[in-house]
PDB file of C-alpha atoms in Angstrom:
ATOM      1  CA  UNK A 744      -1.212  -8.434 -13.768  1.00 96.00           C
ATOM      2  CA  UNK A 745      -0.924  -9.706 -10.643  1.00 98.00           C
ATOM      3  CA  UNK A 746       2.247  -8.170  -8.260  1.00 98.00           C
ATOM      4  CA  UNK A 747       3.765  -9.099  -5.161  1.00 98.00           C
ATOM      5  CA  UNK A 748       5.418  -5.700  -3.935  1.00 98.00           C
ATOM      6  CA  UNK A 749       7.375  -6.244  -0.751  1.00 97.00           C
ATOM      7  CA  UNK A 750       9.936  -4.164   1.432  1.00 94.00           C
ATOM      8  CA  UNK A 751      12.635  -5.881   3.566  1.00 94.00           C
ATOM      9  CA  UNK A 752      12.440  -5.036   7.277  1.00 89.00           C
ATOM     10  CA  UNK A 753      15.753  -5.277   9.033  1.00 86.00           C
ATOM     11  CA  UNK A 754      17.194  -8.730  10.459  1.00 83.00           C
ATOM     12  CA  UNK A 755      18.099  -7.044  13.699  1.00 83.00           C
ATOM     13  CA  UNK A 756      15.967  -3.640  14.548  1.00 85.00           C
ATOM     14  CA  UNK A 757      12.674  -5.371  16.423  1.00 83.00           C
ATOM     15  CA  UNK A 758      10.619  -2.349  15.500  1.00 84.00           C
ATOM     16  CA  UNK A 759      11.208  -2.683  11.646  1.00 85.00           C
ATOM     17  CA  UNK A 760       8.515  -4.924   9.517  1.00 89.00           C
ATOM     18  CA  UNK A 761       8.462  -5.771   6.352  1.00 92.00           C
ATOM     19  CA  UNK A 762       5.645  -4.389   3.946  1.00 93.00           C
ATOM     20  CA  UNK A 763       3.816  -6.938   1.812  1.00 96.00           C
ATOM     21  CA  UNK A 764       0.980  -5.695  -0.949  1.00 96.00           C
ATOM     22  CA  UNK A 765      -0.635  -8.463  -3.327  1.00 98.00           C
ATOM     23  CA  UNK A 766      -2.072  -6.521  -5.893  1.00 98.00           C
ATOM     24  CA  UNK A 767      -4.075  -6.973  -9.058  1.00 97.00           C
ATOM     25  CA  UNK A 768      -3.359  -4.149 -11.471  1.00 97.00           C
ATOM     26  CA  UNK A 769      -3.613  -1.273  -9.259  1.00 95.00           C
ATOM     27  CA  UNK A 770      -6.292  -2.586  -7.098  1.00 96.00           C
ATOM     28  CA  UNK A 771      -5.059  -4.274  -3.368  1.00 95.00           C
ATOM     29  CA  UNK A 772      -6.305  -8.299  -2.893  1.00 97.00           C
ATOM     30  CA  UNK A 773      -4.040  -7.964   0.500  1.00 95.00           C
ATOM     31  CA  UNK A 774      -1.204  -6.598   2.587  1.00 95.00           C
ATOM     32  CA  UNK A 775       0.918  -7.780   5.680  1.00 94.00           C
ATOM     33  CA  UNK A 776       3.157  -6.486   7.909  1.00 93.00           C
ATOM     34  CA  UNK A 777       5.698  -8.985   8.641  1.00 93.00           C
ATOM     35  CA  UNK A 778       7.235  -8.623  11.827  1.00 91.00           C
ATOM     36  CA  UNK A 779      11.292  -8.071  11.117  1.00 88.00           C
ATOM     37  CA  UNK A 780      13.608 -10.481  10.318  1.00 89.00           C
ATOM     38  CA  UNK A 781      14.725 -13.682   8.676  1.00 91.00           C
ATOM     39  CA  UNK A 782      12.173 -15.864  10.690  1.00 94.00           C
ATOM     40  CA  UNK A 783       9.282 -14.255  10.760  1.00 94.00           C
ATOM     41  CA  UNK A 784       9.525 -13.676   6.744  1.00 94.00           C
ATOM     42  CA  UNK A 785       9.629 -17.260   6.883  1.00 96.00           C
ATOM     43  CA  UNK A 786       7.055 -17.878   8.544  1.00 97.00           C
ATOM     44  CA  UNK A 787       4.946 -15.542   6.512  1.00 97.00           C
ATOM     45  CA  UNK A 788       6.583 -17.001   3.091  1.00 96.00           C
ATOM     46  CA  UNK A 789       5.561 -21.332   4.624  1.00 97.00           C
ATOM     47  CA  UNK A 790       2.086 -19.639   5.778  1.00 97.00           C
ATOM     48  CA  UNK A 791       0.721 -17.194   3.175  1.00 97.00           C
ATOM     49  CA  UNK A 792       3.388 -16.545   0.167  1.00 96.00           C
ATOM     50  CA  UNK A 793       3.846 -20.213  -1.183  1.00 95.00           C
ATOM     51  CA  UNK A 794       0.004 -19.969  -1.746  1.00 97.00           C
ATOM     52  CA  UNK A 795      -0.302 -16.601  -3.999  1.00 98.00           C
ATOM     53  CA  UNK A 796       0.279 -16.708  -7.463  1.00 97.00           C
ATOM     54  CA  UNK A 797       1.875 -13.423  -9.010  1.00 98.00           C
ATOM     55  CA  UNK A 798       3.164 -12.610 -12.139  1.00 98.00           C
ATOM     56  CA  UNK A 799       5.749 -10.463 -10.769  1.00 98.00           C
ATOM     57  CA  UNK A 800       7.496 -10.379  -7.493  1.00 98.00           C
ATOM     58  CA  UNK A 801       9.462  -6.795  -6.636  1.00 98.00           C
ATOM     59  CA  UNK A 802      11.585  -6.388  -3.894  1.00 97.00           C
ATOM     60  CA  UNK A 803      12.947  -2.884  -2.625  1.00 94.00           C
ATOM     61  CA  UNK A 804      16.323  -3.180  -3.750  1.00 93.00           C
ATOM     62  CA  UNK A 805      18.416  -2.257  -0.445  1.00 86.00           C
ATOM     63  CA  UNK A 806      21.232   0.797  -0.219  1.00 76.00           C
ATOM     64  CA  UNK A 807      22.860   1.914   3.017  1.00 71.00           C
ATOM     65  CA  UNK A 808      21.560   5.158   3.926  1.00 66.00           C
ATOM     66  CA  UNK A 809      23.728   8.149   5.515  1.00 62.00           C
ATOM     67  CA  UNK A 810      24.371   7.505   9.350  1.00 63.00           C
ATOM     68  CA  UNK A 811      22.647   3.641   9.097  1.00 65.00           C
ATOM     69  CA  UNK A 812      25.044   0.827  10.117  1.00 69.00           C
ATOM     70  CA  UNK A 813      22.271  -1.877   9.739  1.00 74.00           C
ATOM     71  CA  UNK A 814      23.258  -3.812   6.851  1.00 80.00           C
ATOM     72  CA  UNK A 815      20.479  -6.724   8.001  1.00 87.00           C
ATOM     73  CA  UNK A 816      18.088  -5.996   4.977  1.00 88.00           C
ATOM     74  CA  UNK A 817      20.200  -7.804   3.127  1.00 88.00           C
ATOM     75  CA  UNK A 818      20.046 -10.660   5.253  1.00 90.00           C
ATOM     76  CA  UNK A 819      16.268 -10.666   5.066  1.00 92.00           C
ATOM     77  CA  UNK A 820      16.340  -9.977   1.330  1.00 93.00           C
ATOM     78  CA  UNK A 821      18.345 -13.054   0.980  1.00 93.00           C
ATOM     79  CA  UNK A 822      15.886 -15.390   2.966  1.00 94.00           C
ATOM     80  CA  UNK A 823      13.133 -13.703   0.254  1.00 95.00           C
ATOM     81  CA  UNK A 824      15.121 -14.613  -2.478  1.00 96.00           C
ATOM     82  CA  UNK A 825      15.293 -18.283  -1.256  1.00 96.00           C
ATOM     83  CA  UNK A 826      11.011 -18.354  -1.460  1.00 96.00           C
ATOM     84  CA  UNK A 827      10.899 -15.944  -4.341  1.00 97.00           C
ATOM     85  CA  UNK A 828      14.162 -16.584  -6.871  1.00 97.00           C
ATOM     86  CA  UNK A 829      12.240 -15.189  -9.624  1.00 97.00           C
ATOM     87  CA  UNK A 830      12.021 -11.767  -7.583  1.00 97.00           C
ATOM     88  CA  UNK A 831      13.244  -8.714  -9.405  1.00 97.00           C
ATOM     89  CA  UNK A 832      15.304  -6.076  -7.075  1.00 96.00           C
ATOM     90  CA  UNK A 833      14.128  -2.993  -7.830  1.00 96.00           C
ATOM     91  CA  UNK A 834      15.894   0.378  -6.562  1.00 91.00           C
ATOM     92  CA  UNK A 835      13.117   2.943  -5.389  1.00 88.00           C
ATOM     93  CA  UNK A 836      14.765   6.271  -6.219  1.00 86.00           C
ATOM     94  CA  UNK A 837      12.391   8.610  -7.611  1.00 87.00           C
ATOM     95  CA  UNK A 838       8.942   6.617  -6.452  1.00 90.00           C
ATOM     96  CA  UNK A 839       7.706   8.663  -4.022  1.00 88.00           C
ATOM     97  CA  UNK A 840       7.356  11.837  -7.030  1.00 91.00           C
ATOM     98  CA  UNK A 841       6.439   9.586  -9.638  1.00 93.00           C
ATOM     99  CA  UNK A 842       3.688   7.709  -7.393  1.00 94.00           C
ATOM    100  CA  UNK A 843       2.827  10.288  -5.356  1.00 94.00           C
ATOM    101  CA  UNK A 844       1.288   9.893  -2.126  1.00 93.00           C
ATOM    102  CA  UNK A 845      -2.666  12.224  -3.600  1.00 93.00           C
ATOM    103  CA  UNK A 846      -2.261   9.158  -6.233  1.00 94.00           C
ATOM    104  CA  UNK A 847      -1.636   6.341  -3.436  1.00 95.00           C
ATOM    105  CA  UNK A 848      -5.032   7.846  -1.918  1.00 93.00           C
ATOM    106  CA  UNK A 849      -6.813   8.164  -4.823  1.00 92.00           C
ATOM    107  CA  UNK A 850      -6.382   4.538  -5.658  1.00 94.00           C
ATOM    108  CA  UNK A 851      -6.963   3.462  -1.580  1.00 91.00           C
ATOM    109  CA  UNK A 852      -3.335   2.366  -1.612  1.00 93.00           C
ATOM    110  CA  UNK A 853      -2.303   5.014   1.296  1.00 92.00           C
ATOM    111  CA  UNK A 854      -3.369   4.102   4.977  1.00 88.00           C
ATOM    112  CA  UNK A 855      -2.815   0.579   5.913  1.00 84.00           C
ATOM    113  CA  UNK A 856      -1.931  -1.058   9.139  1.00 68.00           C
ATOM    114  CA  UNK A 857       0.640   0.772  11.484  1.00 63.00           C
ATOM    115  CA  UNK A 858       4.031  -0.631  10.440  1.00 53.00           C
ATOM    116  CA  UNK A 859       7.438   0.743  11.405  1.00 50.00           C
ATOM    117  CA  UNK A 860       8.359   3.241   8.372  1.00 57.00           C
ATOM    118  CA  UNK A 861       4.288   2.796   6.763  1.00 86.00           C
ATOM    119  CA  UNK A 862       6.582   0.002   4.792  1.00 90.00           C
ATOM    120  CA  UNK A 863       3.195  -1.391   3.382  1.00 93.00           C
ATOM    121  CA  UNK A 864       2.163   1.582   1.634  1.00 94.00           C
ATOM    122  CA  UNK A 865       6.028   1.564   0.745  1.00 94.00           C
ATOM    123  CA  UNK A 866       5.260  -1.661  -1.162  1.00 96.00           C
ATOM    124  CA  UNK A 867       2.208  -0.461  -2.575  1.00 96.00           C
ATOM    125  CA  UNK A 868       4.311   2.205  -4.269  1.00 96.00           C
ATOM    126  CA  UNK A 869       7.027   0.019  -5.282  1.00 96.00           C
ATOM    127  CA  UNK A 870       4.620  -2.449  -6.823  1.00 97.00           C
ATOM    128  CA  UNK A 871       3.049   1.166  -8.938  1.00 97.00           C
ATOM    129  CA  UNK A 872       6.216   2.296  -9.576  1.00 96.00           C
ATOM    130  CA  UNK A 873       8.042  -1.232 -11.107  1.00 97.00           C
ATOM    131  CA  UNK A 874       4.734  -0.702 -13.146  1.00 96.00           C
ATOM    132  CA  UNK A 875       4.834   2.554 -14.501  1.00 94.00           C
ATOM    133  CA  UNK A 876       8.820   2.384 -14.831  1.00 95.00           C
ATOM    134  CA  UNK A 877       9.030  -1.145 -16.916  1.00 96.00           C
ATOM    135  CA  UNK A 878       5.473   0.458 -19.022  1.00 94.00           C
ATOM    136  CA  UNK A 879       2.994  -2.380 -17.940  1.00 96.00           C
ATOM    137  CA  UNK A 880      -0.130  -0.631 -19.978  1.00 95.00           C
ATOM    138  CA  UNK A 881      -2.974  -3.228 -18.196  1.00 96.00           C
ATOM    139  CA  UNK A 882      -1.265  -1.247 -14.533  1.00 96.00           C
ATOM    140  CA  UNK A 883      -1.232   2.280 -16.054  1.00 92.00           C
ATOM    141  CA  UNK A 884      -4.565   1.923 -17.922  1.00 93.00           C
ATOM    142  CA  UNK A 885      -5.969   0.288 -14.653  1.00 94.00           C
ATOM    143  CA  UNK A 886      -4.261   3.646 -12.562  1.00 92.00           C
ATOM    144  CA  UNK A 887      -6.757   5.564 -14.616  1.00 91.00           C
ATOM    145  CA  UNK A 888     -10.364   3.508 -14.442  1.00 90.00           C
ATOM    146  CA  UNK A 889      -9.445   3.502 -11.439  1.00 86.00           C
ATOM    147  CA  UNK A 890      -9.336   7.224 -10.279  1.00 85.00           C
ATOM    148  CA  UNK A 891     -12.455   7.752 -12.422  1.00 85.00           C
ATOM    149  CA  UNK A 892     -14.003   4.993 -10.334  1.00 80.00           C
ATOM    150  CA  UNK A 893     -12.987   6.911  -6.808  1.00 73.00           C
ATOM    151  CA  UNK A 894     -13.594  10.650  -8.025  1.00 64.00           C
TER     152      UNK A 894
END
């Protein structure tokens, strides 16, 4: 199964970027760090996302945090619904125990690119987590070989 894991930068902070994993099963084909915003997901989407063909597309689902006022993600969420209507929002809560970070490594899904909150190993869990949450046995059973593969 081929995902498309992505989380929304803001449409305003310049130091936010969006995290972008392609992923086959649990192994990466690529990642991007999107610069933040509206345009520059745009770009991204004209240059490199109208080309890849997933089978799923997950989006971090968005929810004001305590002490944020930046309700932008939703702006740039929008523009990636617009390229990706098909795109299933997808609230994080719990991914970080359930795909822990020892796992992320295991599976050379843990040190990317610099990026403003590591937002592309962000997506890399997301993409894991949709996974194991919605039972998608070719992901989990690919988790495993691959672990045995890296140990």
């Amino acid at each position: 199964m081929k995902i498309l894991a992505i989380d929304p930068s803001s449409n305003q902070a310049i130091t936010s970027t969006s995290g972008i994993v392609y992923l086959d099963n649990a192994k990466l084909l690529d990642h991007w760090t999107v610069e933040y915003g509206v345009s520059n997901f745009k770009k991204w989407a004209k240059e490199v996302g109208q080309q890849l063909k997933p089978d799923v597309i997950v989006i971090e689902k968005f929810e004001l945090r305590d002490g944020s006022a930046d309700n932008s993600v939703l702006e740039t969420i929008a523009e990636i619904m617009k390229w990706f209507p098909e795109a299933i929002l997808f609230r994080n809560a719990g991914y970080a125990s359930d795909i822990p970070n020892e796992l992320l490594k295991g599976l050379g899904l843990y040190k990317f690119s610099k990026s403003h909150h590591q937002d592309v190993r962000a997506a890399a869990r997301l993409g894991l987590f949709w996974a194991m949450r919605n039972d998608v046995q070719e992901v989990v059973d690919d988790i495993g070989g691959q672990l045995e593969l890296n140990t």
